[in-house]
């Protein structure tokens, strides 16, 4: 028997979440963001489930080529564009769309002598201060791109730093629209956090990532409240049980001390599976569908859980670490991080099954 840990990917939930996106942005094309192995869910699995999306965005050119070669014909966008000019012929050959976010990329593209037109997403920096032309340089960059006659469709793009918090998108929106002025060119601005809350950001293309996977982009609104369905469920089993007495401890460092007789279950899931080591005692977990908590430190291959509230607990009991009926957002919050990190960090040693 293999170790009883398993990640299930619910493809109906993916389709449902895409429908939620379309509900918010019925007039926009949807660029499903599949970077980092589709946030840990499996690149081709997710693309197949979301085959009605208008485009897919990745960061790695290998991923985009894999999708093209698997037969996906929609827009495939490289979010960071090119890293080296040698990639350009490959991008053109596979009809990949690319972000151009700085002068170096623009010069490589303009000087490339490519004979196949490439669709370009020209990126403006509106306050994230990572990638993008500053508003001052944007118009000149756009002119240079259009004059080169090497670009096919050109889309004007930005990415918000604070769409998920109180600062919102007002200032970057003002900057973006002031800079581009009147234009017939397409626009793409919104990630999940922006497209749900700010209708004006939806524009021609929306770029949802996290909401497609069923997690909330906000800390003040749950995925349930947004009618999103979890896509990845991480499950394991109880592999041993200890009954400990008041004053006894569990696990490395003896960080959990029982204050009553406690039935403790060892679960076959640890930080080497992607469960966050920073999740403290008290992080929620489901055993046989009943909500209980972790106890003590997360180890490499195991966590301990409180079985006291579970009647007739036994070895082999089913444990849900996150997913169905237990949002990954709760675990992330407990561990001081975001769902994105937990989903992407699911370890390759965890077997995955795809559910219809
Ligand atoms: C990752 C990413 C997205 C998707 O963001 P979510 O918060 O997951 O919706 C959109 N646009 C860009 C440029 C990204 O890098």
mmCIF file of N, CA, C and O and ligand atoms in Angstrom, residues 33 35 39 59 79-80 123 130 157-159 190-193 207-211 217 340, ligand 1:
data_model
loop_
_atom_site.group_PDB
_atom_site.id
_atom_site.type_symbol
_atom_site.label_atom_id
_atom_site.label_comp_id
_atom_site.label_asym_id
_atom_site.label_seq_id
_atom_site.Cartn_x
_atom_site.Cartn_y
_atom_site.Cartn_z
ATOM 1 N N UNK A 33 -5.041 32.235 -15.593
ATOM 2 C CA UNK A 33 -3.622 32.269 -15.235
ATOM 3 C C UNK A 33 -3.200 30.895 -14.707
ATOM 4 O O UNK A 33 -3.729 30.404 -13.713
ATOM 5 N N UNK A 35 0.181 29.948 -14.255
ATOM 6 C CA UNK A 35 1.615 29.900 -13.911
ATOM 7 C C UNK A 35 1.839 28.951 -12.737
ATOM 8 O O UNK A 35 0.880 28.576 -12.048
ATOM 9 N N UNK A 39 -0.930 26.906 -10.414
ATOM 10 C CA UNK A 39 -0.996 27.084 -8.953
ATOM 11 C C UNK A 39 -0.949 25.709 -8.257
ATOM 12 O O UNK A 39 -1.659 25.464 -7.286
ATOM 13 N N UNK A 59 4.276 31.702 -17.126
ATOM 14 C CA UNK A 59 5.528 32.450 -17.024
ATOM 15 C C UNK A 59 6.632 31.704 -17.772
ATOM 16 O O UNK A 59 7.527 32.305 -18.337
ATOM 17 N N UNK A 79 3.635 35.927 -19.258
ATOM 18 C CA UNK A 79 3.418 37.099 -18.399
ATOM 19 C C UNK A 79 4.679 37.919 -18.138
ATOM 20 O O UNK A 79 4.592 39.104 -17.860
ATOM 21 N N UNK A 80 5.845 37.263 -18.188
ATOM 22 C CA UNK A 80 7.080 38.024 -17.985
ATOM 23 C C UNK A 80 7.778 38.321 -19.303
ATOM 24 O O UNK A 80 8.894 38.840 -19.315
ATOM 25 N N UNK A 123 3.143 46.513 -21.114
ATOM 26 C CA UNK A 123 2.806 46.659 -19.693
ATOM 27 C C UNK A 123 3.247 47.993 -19.114
ATOM 28 O O UNK A 123 4.394 48.409 -19.278
ATOM 29 N N UNK A 130 7.324 46.748 -10.087
ATOM 30 C CA UNK A 130 8.131 45.566 -10.402
ATOM 31 C C UNK A 130 8.411 45.583 -11.903
ATOM 32 O O UNK A 130 9.513 45.879 -12.320
ATOM 33 N N UNK A 157 -1.630 46.939 -20.896
ATOM 34 C CA UNK A 157 -1.806 46.117 -19.703
ATOM 35 C C UNK A 157 -1.197 46.771 -18.480
ATOM 36 O O UNK A 157 -0.213 47.513 -18.568
ATOM 37 N N UNK A 158 -1.794 46.508 -17.325
ATOM 38 C CA UNK A 158 -1.130 46.816 -16.058
ATOM 39 C C UNK A 158 -1.536 45.762 -15.034
ATOM 40 O O UNK A 158 -2.390 44.907 -15.310
ATOM 41 N N UNK A 159 -0.900 45.803 -13.866
ATOM 42 C CA UNK A 159 -1.173 44.827 -12.803
ATOM 43 C C UNK A 159 -1.187 45.607 -11.495
ATOM 44 O O UNK A 159 -0.267 46.386 -11.237
ATOM 45 N N UNK A 190 -7.209 43.461 -14.867
ATOM 46 C CA UNK A 190 -7.689 42.883 -13.613
ATOM 47 C C UNK A 190 -7.199 41.472 -13.338
ATOM 48 O O UNK A 190 -7.321 40.580 -14.185
ATOM 49 N N UNK A 191 -6.682 41.254 -12.121
ATOM 50 C CA UNK A 191 -6.518 39.913 -11.561
ATOM 51 C C UNK A 191 -7.830 39.577 -10.839
ATOM 52 O O UNK A 191 -8.821 40.313 -10.953
ATOM 53 N N UNK A 192 -7.839 38.495 -10.057
ATOM 54 C CA UNK A 192 -9.082 38.097 -9.373
ATOM 55 C C UNK A 192 -9.592 39.206 -8.471
ATOM 56 O O UNK A 192 -10.775 39.565 -8.505
ATOM 57 N N UNK A 193 -8.704 39.748 -7.636
ATOM 58 C CA UNK A 193 -9.135 40.727 -6.637
ATOM 59 C C UNK A 193 -9.747 41.952 -7.296
ATOM 60 O O UNK A 193 -10.719 42.513 -6.788
ATOM 61 N N UNK A 207 -7.695 38.649 -16.076
ATOM 62 C CA UNK A 207 -6.637 37.660 -15.850
ATOM 63 C C UNK A 207 -6.788 36.998 -14.486
ATOM 64 O O UNK A 207 -5.964 37.184 -13.594
ATOM 65 N N UNK A 208 -7.831 36.207 -14.279
ATOM 66 C CA UNK A 208 -8.012 35.581 -12.977
ATOM 67 C C UNK A 208 -7.074 34.408 -12.769
ATOM 68 O O UNK A 208 -6.815 33.627 -13.693
ATOM 69 N N UNK A 209 -6.544 34.311 -11.568
ATOM 70 C CA UNK A 209 -5.780 33.145 -11.154
ATOM 71 C C UNK A 209 -6.485 32.508 -9.970
ATOM 72 O O UNK A 209 -7.321 31.627 -10.134
ATOM 73 N N UNK A 210 -6.201 33.030 -8.798
ATOM 74 C CA UNK A 210 -6.581 32.347 -7.553
ATOM 75 C C UNK A 210 -8.063 31.992 -7.473
ATOM 76 O O UNK A 210 -8.416 30.937 -6.958
ATOM 77 N N UNK A 211 -8.947 32.844 -7.974
ATOM 78 C CA UNK A 211 -10.377 32.530 -7.834
ATOM 79 C C UNK A 211 -10.771 31.303 -8.649
ATOM 80 O O UNK A 211 -11.686 30.576 -8.272
ATOM 81 N N UNK A 217 -9.436 35.948 -3.028
ATOM 82 C CA UNK A 217 -8.290 36.867 -3.117
ATOM 83 C C UNK A 217 -8.226 37.846 -1.948
ATOM 84 O O UNK A 217 -7.267 38.607 -1.859
ATOM 85 N N UNK A 340 -2.122 30.959 -2.145
ATOM 86 C CA UNK A 340 -1.271 30.795 -3.342
ATOM 87 C C UNK A 340 -0.036 29.953 -2.996
ATOM 88 O O UNK A 340 0.340 29.049 -3.722
HETATM 89 C C1 LIG B 1 -0.517 35.956 -11.209
HETATM 90 C C2 LIG B 1 -1.038 37.050 -12.032
HETATM 91 C C3 LIG B 1 -2.419 37.233 -12.198
HETATM 92 C C4 LIG B 1 -3.451 36.421 -11.441
HETATM 93 O O1 LIG B 1 -3.567 36.908 -10.125
HETATM 94 P P1 LIG B 1 -4.602 36.296 -9.077
HETATM 95 O O2 LIG B 1 -4.414 37.127 -7.874
HETATM 96 O O3 LIG B 1 -4.184 34.884 -8.846
HETATM 97 O O4 LIG B 1 -5.948 36.398 -9.686
HETATM 98 C C5 LIG B 1 -2.836 38.220 -13.070
HETATM 99 N N1 LIG B 1 -1.951 39.006 -13.722
HETATM 100 C C6 LIG B 1 -0.621 38.870 -13.571
HETATM 101 C C7 LIG B 1 0.302 39.769 -14.308
HETATM 102 C C8 LIG B 1 -0.115 37.896 -12.721
HETATM 103 O O5 LIG B 1 1.207 37.770 -12.562
#
